[in-house]
Short mmCIF file of C-alpha atoms in Angstrom, two decimals:
data_model
loop_
_atom_site.label_atom_id
_atom_site.label_comp_id
_atom_site.label_asym_id
_atom_site.label_seq_id
_atom_site.Cartn_x
_atom_site.Cartn_y
_atom_site.Cartn_z
CA MET A 326 -81.65 27.12 -12.46
CA THR A 327 -79.95 25.19 -10.44
CA ASP A 328 -76.57 26.26 -10.35
CA LEU A 329 -73.71 22.71 -10.82
CA ILE A 330 -71.58 25.06 -12.86
CA PRO A 331 -68.48 25.92 -9.79
CA GLN A 332 -68.23 29.23 -9.18
CA PHE A 333 -66.13 31.39 -11.82
CA GLY A 334 -61.82 31.11 -10.21
CA GLY A 335 -58.72 30.36 -12.14
CA PHE A 336 -57.63 29.41 -16.23
CA ALA A 337 -58.78 26.50 -15.93
CA PHE A 338 -62.27 26.81 -15.02
CA THR A 339 -61.89 29.14 -18.08
CA ILE A 340 -60.41 27.46 -20.32
CA ILE A 341 -62.43 24.59 -19.88
CA ALA A 342 -65.59 26.11 -20.10
CA PHE A 343 -64.42 28.10 -23.64
CA VAL A 344 -63.28 24.84 -24.93
CA VAL A 345 -66.78 22.75 -24.23
CA ALA A 346 -68.70 25.30 -25.76
CA LEU A 347 -66.02 26.15 -28.84
CA SER A 348 -65.86 22.20 -29.74
CA ILE A 349 -70.01 22.21 -29.24
CA ILE A 350 -70.24 25.41 -31.54
CA VAL A 351 -67.32 23.43 -34.18
CA ALA A 352 -68.48 20.22 -34.40
CA ILE A 353 -72.49 21.45 -35.02
CA HIS A 354 -71.13 23.69 -38.54
CA GLU A 355 -69.16 21.12 -39.22
CA TYR A 356 -71.60 18.12 -38.91
CA GLY A 357 -73.84 20.25 -40.99
CA HIS A 358 -71.07 20.45 -43.43
CA TYR A 359 -71.40 16.43 -43.98
CA ILE A 360 -74.64 15.32 -42.87
CA VAL A 361 -75.55 17.88 -46.43
CA GLY A 362 -72.91 16.95 -48.04
CA ARG A 363 -73.39 13.14 -47.63
CA TRP A 364 -77.17 12.92 -48.21
CA SER A 365 -76.35 15.50 -51.94
CA GLY A 366 -73.52 12.97 -52.85
CA ILE A 367 -69.80 14.31 -51.95
CA HIS A 368 -67.83 11.74 -50.24
CA ALA A 369 -66.23 13.19 -47.08
CA GLU A 370 -62.70 11.11 -46.32
CA VAL A 371 -61.92 12.62 -43.02
CA PHE A 372 -64.53 14.87 -39.49
CA SER A 373 -62.07 15.97 -37.02
CA LEU A 374 -62.52 17.83 -33.60
CA GLY A 375 -59.22 19.96 -33.39
CA PHE A 376 -56.72 19.85 -35.42
CA GLY A 377 -53.02 18.94 -35.17
CA PRO A 378 -52.27 15.10 -33.32
CA VAL A 379 -54.38 12.66 -33.91
CA LEU A 380 -55.53 11.18 -30.50
CA ALA A 381 -58.09 8.70 -31.52
CA SER A 382 -60.33 7.93 -34.22
CA ARG A 383 -63.16 5.45 -35.89
CA VAL A 384 -63.56 5.15 -39.66
CA ASP A 385 -67.24 4.27 -40.12
CA LYS A 386 -69.61 1.87 -42.56
CA HIS A 387 -69.29 5.22 -44.81
CA GLY A 388 -65.61 5.57 -44.51
CA THR A 389 -65.63 8.22 -43.10
CA LYS A 390 -63.08 8.43 -40.26
CA TRP A 391 -63.74 11.02 -37.80
CA GLN A 392 -61.16 11.71 -34.78
CA PHE A 393 -60.07 14.00 -31.54
CA ALA A 394 -56.85 15.89 -32.69
CA ALA A 395 -54.84 17.15 -29.43
CA LEU A 396 -55.28 21.31 -30.19
CA PRO A 397 -59.81 21.92 -29.64
CA PHE A 398 -59.89 24.64 -30.71
CA GLY A 399 -61.59 23.82 -34.40
CA GLY A 400 -62.20 21.28 -36.60
CA TYR A 401 -63.43 20.42 -39.94
CA VAL A 402 -64.30 18.29 -42.79
CA LYS A 403 -62.39 17.34 -45.67
CA PHE A 404 -64.12 14.95 -48.62
CA LEU A 405 -63.02 13.73 -51.61
CA GLY A 406 -60.85 16.17 -53.82
CA ASP A 407 -59.77 18.48 -50.72
CA ALA A 408 -56.41 19.91 -50.84
CA ASP A 409 -56.44 20.90 -47.25
CA ALA A 410 -59.03 21.63 -43.78
CA ALA A 411 -59.83 24.51 -46.51
CA SER A 412 -61.96 23.22 -48.93
CA GLY A 413 -58.92 23.96 -51.44
CA LYS A 414 -58.93 22.00 -54.87
CA ASP A 415 -56.10 19.11 -55.20
CA ALA A 416 -55.75 18.80 -58.98
CA VAL A 417 -53.38 16.32 -59.27
CA ALA A 418 -55.83 13.72 -56.81
CA ILE A 419 -58.71 15.35 -58.96
CA ASP A 420 -57.09 14.45 -62.34
CA ALA A 421 -57.03 10.71 -61.55
CA LEU A 422 -60.18 9.94 -60.35
CA ASP A 423 -63.52 8.16 -62.73
CA ALA A 424 -66.01 10.18 -63.45
CA GLN A 425 -67.72 8.51 -61.08
CA GLU A 426 -65.35 9.09 -58.49
CA ARG A 427 -65.33 11.51 -59.72
CA ARG A 428 -69.48 13.01 -58.77
CA ARG A 429 -68.62 11.52 -55.24
CA SER A 430 -65.78 15.04 -54.10
CA MET A 431 -66.64 18.48 -53.37
CA HIS A 432 -65.08 19.56 -56.67
CA GLY A 433 -66.48 17.34 -59.40
CA ALA A 434 -70.06 17.53 -57.68
CA PRO A 435 -72.74 19.46 -59.19
CA LEU A 436 -73.05 23.40 -58.42
CA TRP A 437 -76.67 22.69 -56.40
CA ALA A 438 -74.74 20.48 -54.52
CA ARG A 439 -71.46 22.46 -53.62
CA ALA A 440 -72.94 25.18 -52.42
CA ALA A 441 -76.09 22.81 -49.98
CA THR A 442 -73.08 21.51 -48.44
CA VAL A 443 -70.95 24.57 -47.95
CA ALA A 444 -73.96 26.58 -46.52
CA ALA A 445 -75.51 23.94 -43.83
CA GLY A 446 -72.38 25.22 -42.03
CA PRO A 447 -73.92 28.04 -41.12
CA ILE A 448 -77.02 27.06 -40.90
CA PHE A 449 -76.62 24.77 -38.48
CA ASN A 450 -74.99 26.78 -36.61
CA PHE A 451 -78.09 28.41 -36.68
CA ILE A 452 -80.31 26.03 -35.98
CA LEU A 453 -78.48 25.12 -33.12
CA SER A 454 -79.22 28.52 -31.55
CA ILE A 455 -82.98 29.10 -32.24
CA LEU A 456 -82.91 25.21 -30.91
CA ILE A 457 -81.61 26.33 -27.34
CA PHE A 458 -82.70 29.89 -26.84
CA ALA A 459 -86.06 27.78 -27.84
CA ALA A 460 -84.95 25.26 -24.72
CA VAL A 461 -83.77 28.16 -22.62
CA LEU A 462 -87.65 29.60 -22.40
CA LEU A 463 -89.33 26.23 -22.05
CA PHE A 464 -87.37 25.30 -19.23
CA SER A 465 -87.81 28.24 -17.13
CA GLY A 466 -90.71 29.80 -19.10
CA GLN A 467 -91.76 33.03 -18.73
CA ALA A 468 -92.81 36.15 -15.84
CA SER A 469 -96.51 36.23 -16.66
CA GLU A 470 -98.46 39.39 -17.39
CA ALA A 471 -99.96 38.93 -13.44
CA PRO A 472 -99.25 41.59 -11.40
CA ARG A 473 -98.92 38.20 -9.08
CA VAL A 474 -96.23 37.46 -6.83
CA GLY A 475 -93.89 34.52 -7.29
CA GLU A 476 -90.67 33.85 -5.50
CA ILE A 477 -89.30 36.08 -2.07
CA ARG A 478 -86.15 36.62 -3.03
CA PRO A 479 -83.91 36.62 0.02
CA MET A 480 -83.77 40.08 1.38
CA PRO A 481 -82.11 42.52 4.49
CA ALA A 482 -84.36 41.89 7.89
CA GLU A 483 -84.73 44.92 7.49
CA MET A 484 -87.18 45.38 3.61
CA ALA A 485 -90.29 44.25 3.90
CA VAL A 486 -91.64 42.60 1.64
CA LEU A 487 -95.94 40.83 0.90
CA GLU A 488 -96.26 37.53 0.31
CA GLN A 489 -96.01 34.39 -2.53
CA GLY A 490 -99.31 34.97 -3.75
CA ASP A 491 -100.13 38.14 -3.48
CA GLU A 492 -101.77 39.99 -6.22
CA ILE A 493 -101.09 43.87 -6.03
CA THR A 494 -104.09 46.73 -7.07
CA ALA A 495 -102.24 49.25 -6.62
CA ILE A 496 -99.02 51.01 -5.39
CA ALA A 497 -98.87 54.12 -3.71
CA GLY A 498 -101.85 55.23 -4.17
CA GLU A 499 -101.22 54.18 -8.47
CA PRO A 500 -102.98 51.96 -9.86
CA VAL A 501 -101.75 48.76 -10.91
CA ALA A 502 -103.22 46.60 -14.15
CA ASP A 503 -100.30 44.56 -15.49
CA LEU A 504 -96.81 43.32 -14.32
CA SER A 505 -95.39 45.50 -16.31
CA ASP A 506 -97.42 48.86 -14.20
CA VAL A 507 -95.14 47.72 -12.04
CA PHE A 508 -92.24 47.85 -13.27
CA GLU A 509 -93.48 51.81 -15.11
CA LEU A 510 -94.27 52.59 -11.29
CA GLY A 511 -90.75 51.25 -10.04
CA ARG A 512 -89.29 53.37 -12.62
CA THR A 513 -90.83 56.43 -12.09
CA LEU A 514 -92.29 56.61 -8.53
CA GLU A 515 -90.14 58.82 -6.08
CA PRO A 516 -87.47 56.73 -4.13
CA ALA A 517 -87.92 55.29 -0.51
CA ALA A 518 -87.64 53.31 1.99
CA THR A 519 -91.37 51.40 1.82
CA LEU A 520 -94.30 51.65 -0.42
CA THR A 521 -98.10 51.30 0.60
CA TYR A 522 -99.19 48.17 -1.87
CA ASP A 523 -103.09 47.94 -1.68
CA ILE A 524 -102.87 44.16 -1.79
CA LEU A 525 -105.49 41.11 -2.55
CA ARG A 526 -103.70 37.75 -0.86
CA GLY A 527 -106.53 35.11 -0.56
CA GLY A 528 -109.13 36.83 -1.89
CA GLU A 529 -109.40 40.09 0.42
CA ALA A 530 -108.29 43.50 -0.37
CA MET A 531 -105.33 45.06 1.81
CA GLN A 532 -102.79 47.27 2.44
CA VAL A 533 -99.67 46.57 3.55
CA GLU A 534 -96.28 48.28 3.74
CA ALA A 535 -93.24 46.88 1.46
CA SER A 536 -89.78 47.65 -0.09
CA PHE A 537 -89.99 50.20 -3.07
CA PRO A 538 -90.19 47.66 -5.94
CA LEU A 539 -87.06 48.47 -7.85
CA ILE A 540 -84.45 47.64 -5.07
CA PRO A 541 -81.27 48.33 -5.88
CA ALA A 542 -80.58 44.03 -6.09
CA ILE A 543 -78.61 42.63 -8.36
CA GLY A 544 -80.42 40.58 -11.14
CA SER A 545 -77.34 39.12 -13.52
CA VAL A 546 -73.36 40.43 -13.94
CA THR A 547 -71.89 40.50 -17.15
CA PRO A 548 -69.74 38.83 -18.42
CA ARG A 549 -66.05 40.99 -18.18
CA SER A 550 -67.89 43.97 -17.07
CA ALA A 551 -66.41 45.94 -13.89
CA ALA A 552 -68.65 44.73 -11.22
CA MET A 553 -68.06 40.86 -12.57
CA ASP A 554 -63.92 42.30 -11.51
CA ALA A 555 -65.52 43.54 -8.43
CA GLY A 556 -66.72 40.67 -7.22
CA LEU A 557 -70.09 41.54 -7.47
CA ARG A 558 -72.99 38.44 -7.77
CA GLU A 559 -76.26 37.47 -8.54
CA GLY A 560 -78.91 38.86 -5.64
CA ASP A 561 -76.59 40.96 -4.13
CA VAL A 562 -78.55 43.90 -2.64
CA ILE A 563 -76.65 47.50 -2.46
CA ARG A 564 -77.80 49.29 0.76
CA GLN A 565 -75.37 53.23 0.25
CA ILE A 566 -73.37 54.10 -2.68
CA ASP A 567 -70.17 56.19 -1.37
CA GLY A 568 -71.81 56.39 1.89
CA GLU A 569 -75.33 57.29 0.80
CA THR A 570 -78.37 55.04 1.44
CA VAL A 571 -80.24 54.32 -2.39
CA HIS A 572 -83.61 52.54 -2.32
CA ALA A 573 -84.23 52.18 -5.66
CA PHE A 574 -82.74 50.40 -8.50
CA SER A 575 -82.34 54.05 -10.50
CA GLN A 576 -80.40 55.65 -7.78
CA LEU A 577 -77.26 53.01 -8.30
CA ARG A 578 -78.03 53.95 -12.00
CA GLU A 579 -78.20 57.11 -11.52
CA ALA A 580 -74.44 57.55 -8.80
CA VAL A 581 -73.15 55.42 -11.58
CA GLU A 582 -74.35 57.23 -14.61
CA ASN A 583 -73.09 61.04 -12.63
CA SER A 584 -69.56 58.68 -12.11
CA GLU A 585 -67.33 59.85 -15.51
CA GLY A 586 -65.65 56.44 -14.28
CA ALA A 587 -64.70 57.82 -10.32
CA GLU A 588 -64.29 54.82 -8.08
CA LEU A 589 -67.70 54.28 -6.34
CA SER A 590 -67.72 53.15 -3.00
CA LEU A 591 -70.89 50.48 -2.52
CA ARG A 592 -71.91 48.86 0.75
CA VAL A 593 -73.40 45.74 0.00
CA TRP A 594 -75.94 43.43 1.40
CA ARG A 595 -75.67 39.02 0.42
CA ASP A 596 -77.36 36.24 2.24
CA GLY A 597 -77.22 38.02 5.93
CA GLU A 598 -73.68 39.38 5.74
CA MET A 599 -71.93 43.38 4.37
CA LEU A 600 -69.48 44.12 2.20
CA ASP A 601 -67.42 47.04 1.13
CA ILE A 602 -66.90 46.50 -2.03
CA THR A 603 -64.77 49.73 -4.11
CA LEU A 604 -65.34 49.97 -8.05
CA ALA A 605 -65.13 52.62 -11.32
CA PRO A 606 -67.99 51.91 -13.73
CA ARG A 607 -66.81 51.83 -17.49
CA ARG A 608 -68.14 53.19 -20.71
CA MET A 609 -69.99 50.28 -22.82
CA ASP A 610 -70.79 50.63 -26.36
CA LEU A 611 -74.74 49.20 -25.75
CA PRO A 612 -78.26 48.96 -29.10
CA SER A 613 -79.90 51.70 -28.79
CA PRO A 614 -83.92 51.40 -29.46
CA ASP A 615 -83.40 53.27 -33.68
CA GLY A 616 -80.86 50.36 -34.70
CA GLY A 617 -77.32 52.39 -33.65
CA PHE A 618 -75.59 52.75 -30.52
CA GLU A 619 -75.08 54.10 -27.09
CA THR A 620 -71.81 54.75 -24.86
CA ARG A 621 -72.88 54.75 -21.61
CA TRP A 622 -71.19 53.98 -18.12
CA LEU A 623 -72.22 50.65 -16.69
CA MET A 624 -71.05 48.90 -14.18
CA GLY A 625 -73.06 45.41 -16.05
CA VAL A 626 -75.37 44.52 -13.34
CA THR A 627 -79.50 44.48 -14.65
CA GLY A 628 -80.93 45.49 -11.75
CA GLY A 629 -85.06 43.80 -11.16
CA LEU A 630 -88.04 43.70 -8.31
CA PHE A 631 -87.75 41.77 -4.79
CA PHE A 632 -89.70 39.45 -5.79
CA ASP A 633 -89.51 37.02 -8.50
CA PRO A 634 -93.41 37.49 -10.27
CA GLU A 635 -95.10 34.47 -10.98
CA VAL A 636 -93.86 31.58 -14.47
CA GLU A 637 -96.33 30.37 -17.35
CA ARG A 638 -94.65 28.05 -19.53
CA VAL A 639 -95.00 28.54 -22.84
CA GLY A 640 -95.35 26.39 -25.53
CA PHE A 641 -92.75 24.71 -28.34
CA GLY A 642 -94.63 26.73 -30.84
CA GLU A 643 -94.36 30.04 -29.58
CA ALA A 644 -90.40 28.82 -27.51
CA LEU A 645 -89.02 28.48 -31.03
CA MET A 646 -90.74 31.77 -32.95
CA ARG A 647 -89.21 33.81 -29.76
CA GLY A 648 -85.69 31.66 -30.72
CA VAL A 649 -85.80 32.67 -33.91
CA THR A 650 -86.55 36.19 -34.06
CA THR A 651 -83.84 36.12 -30.88
CA VAL A 652 -81.45 35.48 -33.11
CA GLY A 653 -82.23 37.75 -36.08
CA TYR A 654 -81.88 40.80 -33.59
CA VAL A 655 -77.83 39.35 -32.54
CA ILE A 656 -77.59 38.81 -36.62
CA GLU A 657 -78.88 42.34 -35.98
CA THR A 658 -77.24 43.62 -33.69
CA SER A 659 -74.01 41.67 -34.62
CA LEU A 660 -74.08 43.12 -38.51
CA SER A 661 -74.78 47.25 -36.65
CA GLY A 662 -71.93 46.76 -34.08
CA LEU A 663 -69.64 45.87 -36.86
CA TRP A 664 -70.76 48.71 -39.25
CA HIS A 665 -70.02 51.44 -35.57
CA MET A 666 -67.15 50.40 -35.09
CA ILE A 667 -65.80 50.40 -39.38
CA THR A 668 -67.64 53.82 -38.82
CA GLY A 669 -66.02 55.03 -36.29
CA ALA A 670 -69.36 55.51 -34.09
CA ILE A 671 -68.22 53.04 -30.93
CA SER A 672 -65.04 51.41 -30.25
CA SER A 673 -63.20 48.90 -32.11
CA CYS A 674 -62.52 47.83 -28.52
CA ASN A 675 -66.14 46.04 -28.28
CA LEU A 676 -64.50 43.48 -31.14
CA GLN A 677 -63.58 40.42 -29.49
CA GLY A 678 -60.42 37.88 -30.11
CA PRO A 679 -60.11 34.88 -28.35
CA ILE A 680 -58.76 35.40 -25.00
CA GLY A 681 -62.58 38.16 -24.57
CA ILE A 682 -64.42 35.30 -25.55
CA ALA A 683 -62.89 32.82 -23.31
CA GLU A 684 -63.11 34.99 -20.38
CA THR A 685 -66.15 35.88 -21.59
CA SER A 686 -67.58 31.85 -21.77
CA GLY A 687 -66.13 31.06 -17.59
CA ALA A 688 -67.78 34.19 -16.58
CA ALA A 689 -70.85 33.20 -18.25
CA ALA A 690 -70.39 29.81 -16.86
CA SER A 691 -70.64 30.79 -13.55
CA GLN A 692 -73.54 31.75 -13.61
CA GLY A 693 -75.00 28.63 -14.07
CA LEU A 694 -75.48 26.36 -17.07
CA ASP A 695 -78.55 28.98 -18.88
CA SER A 696 -76.37 31.70 -18.34
CA PHE A 697 -73.39 28.85 -20.13
CA PHE A 698 -76.09 27.96 -22.71
CA TRP A 699 -77.55 30.67 -23.23
CA PHE A 700 -73.98 32.02 -24.04
CA ILE A 701 -73.25 29.51 -26.47
CA ALA A 702 -76.36 30.36 -28.51
CA VAL A 703 -75.10 34.17 -29.24
CA LEU A 704 -72.21 32.49 -29.95
CA SER A 705 -73.17 29.98 -31.82
CA THR A 706 -75.06 32.84 -34.07
CA ALA A 707 -71.16 34.86 -34.95
CA VAL A 708 -69.82 32.19 -36.19
CA GLY A 709 -73.01 31.04 -38.55
CA LEU A 710 -72.68 34.65 -39.19
CA LEU A 711 -68.71 35.58 -39.60
CA ASN A 712 -68.58 32.39 -41.48
CA LEU A 713 -71.52 33.72 -43.98
CA PHE A 714 -69.24 36.85 -45.16
CA PRO A 715 -67.85 37.13 -48.64
CA ILE A 716 -64.09 36.34 -47.85
CA PRO A 717 -62.76 33.71 -49.61
CA VAL A 718 -61.79 31.02 -47.09
CA LEU A 719 -64.56 30.94 -44.86
CA ASP A 720 -67.25 29.58 -46.58
CA GLY A 721 -68.97 33.10 -47.87
CA GLY A 722 -66.14 32.86 -49.81
CA HIS A 723 -66.88 29.70 -51.50
CA LEU A 724 -70.40 30.68 -51.55
CA LEU A 725 -69.76 33.82 -53.49
CA PHE A 726 -67.20 31.64 -56.10
CA HIS A 727 -70.07 28.89 -56.17
CA ALA A 728 -72.20 32.47 -56.84
CA PHE A 729 -69.71 33.71 -59.94
CA GLU A 730 -69.95 29.74 -61.66
CA ALA A 731 -74.07 30.30 -61.69
CA VAL A 732 -73.68 33.42 -63.37
CA ALA A 733 -70.64 33.61 -65.99
CA GLY A 734 -71.16 29.42 -66.32
CA ARG A 735 -67.18 28.57 -65.41
CA PRO A 736 -65.85 28.27 -61.43
CA PRO A 737 -62.96 30.91 -61.10
CA SER A 738 -59.67 29.48 -62.82
CA ASP A 739 -57.24 27.89 -60.30
CA LYS A 740 -54.94 30.04 -60.20
CA ALA A 741 -56.71 32.80 -59.54
CA LEU A 742 -58.91 30.62 -56.91
CA ARG A 743 -55.47 29.68 -55.47
CA ILE A 744 -54.32 33.99 -55.43
CA PHE A 745 -58.06 34.83 -53.61
CA MET A 746 -57.84 32.20 -50.88
CA THR A 747 -54.13 33.30 -50.21
CA VAL A 748 -55.88 37.14 -49.77
CA GLY A 749 -58.79 35.56 -47.72
CA LEU A 750 -56.49 33.73 -45.12
CA THR A 751 -54.56 36.96 -44.94
CA LEU A 752 -57.28 39.06 -43.94
CA ILE A 753 -58.33 35.89 -41.74
CA LEU A 754 -55.43 36.65 -40.00
CA GLY A 755 -55.03 39.73 -39.96
CA LEU A 756 -58.57 39.94 -37.60
CA MET A 757 -57.20 37.85 -35.49
CA LEU A 758 -54.33 39.56 -34.77
CA PHE A 759 -56.62 43.10 -34.45
CA ALA A 760 -58.73 41.37 -31.59
CA LEU A 761 -56.18 39.37 -29.74
CA THR A 762 -54.76 42.96 -29.58
CA ASN A 763 -58.32 44.65 -27.91
CA ASP A 764 -58.41 41.68 -25.20
CA LEU A 765 -54.52 42.37 -24.88
CA PHE A 766 -54.51 46.28 -24.53
CA CYS A 767 -58.18 47.58 -24.35
CA PRO A 768 -59.69 48.80 -20.47
#
């Protein structure tokens, strides 16, 4: 996708990207509460984006005040009978309502209506994520399984390439049936400047010399990584590492893994110019195929072929299902990462606070709209998941109270609710402080 956002660089851009991402996620979350509450007969008095002094507002035909507030770092819906933005009970206000009005309050509505309204916030976050993941796939398509060359990426003049439309049938004498074979040979063949390719070009079989399949080119840069901090960009081609010429991405990976964090001197080709860049790889915890995590030295880049494979369109149904599975994967890895942090299997520095999230949002925006919206979808999933944790103050805590009411036949007492809400607020503030400490002091 065409990069419509300026190159990352500056505090203001980071803040703007963070506010935009957070505002979209909060608006969808709170709208879920609002609309399901309205459908359930619960009246919303205020729908606020932001906290603090009100900058602009209007009252709609349903009697709900929609407002923008000065501090754009969250939002809330205040229902009839709520004492605060966390849906604490205003007992005095509730007692003053007649039976009909009490039914329209959050605390006087039937249990099913209250539970549905509370659950709608996280559910709408998951729906937003599914739709964004699906939209990105629909817009960009997916690589065809056919081993056929699409667009040729910009490369150094001395690197031999194929032509658009070439179909690869063998590399270095090894047969190629589909695109996965090209990737596999790129991982297993001995690195070399060029290899012999058997291809079909315009229906004619021929042999040509071309670059190693998986050259040391940067396909993407991970936000807040050593590569991002060093100024590496998508499309850069690594030509030398510590003075040694490299032809394959596997050589770059091996040099990084063997560095144990020592600085590496890179000779980088970018848009026809050669640059010298120095960076020190960092230890990072990554999800492993068995559901756990592995710790490795990484610079924070992904590789790819020296050409873009042909792209095929994806149907709406398939894109939607891929969106669902991606949300499931984000939830699974988030829960696994949290468990591994609690047990000490991986570093607690993996937990980001507001500064880290803001930096990540700015870095994602700098790489293009597709990257930025993908980040919004991941963050929206994380927000929805966090809100389902059974902690008072969060939606999950309210659902826990509703579950107690369903079993016991009565809600917890007002005194118990006040105690639980205080404990929950303390836990949340403690977690935020811990995450903020990570942002400030973790490497």
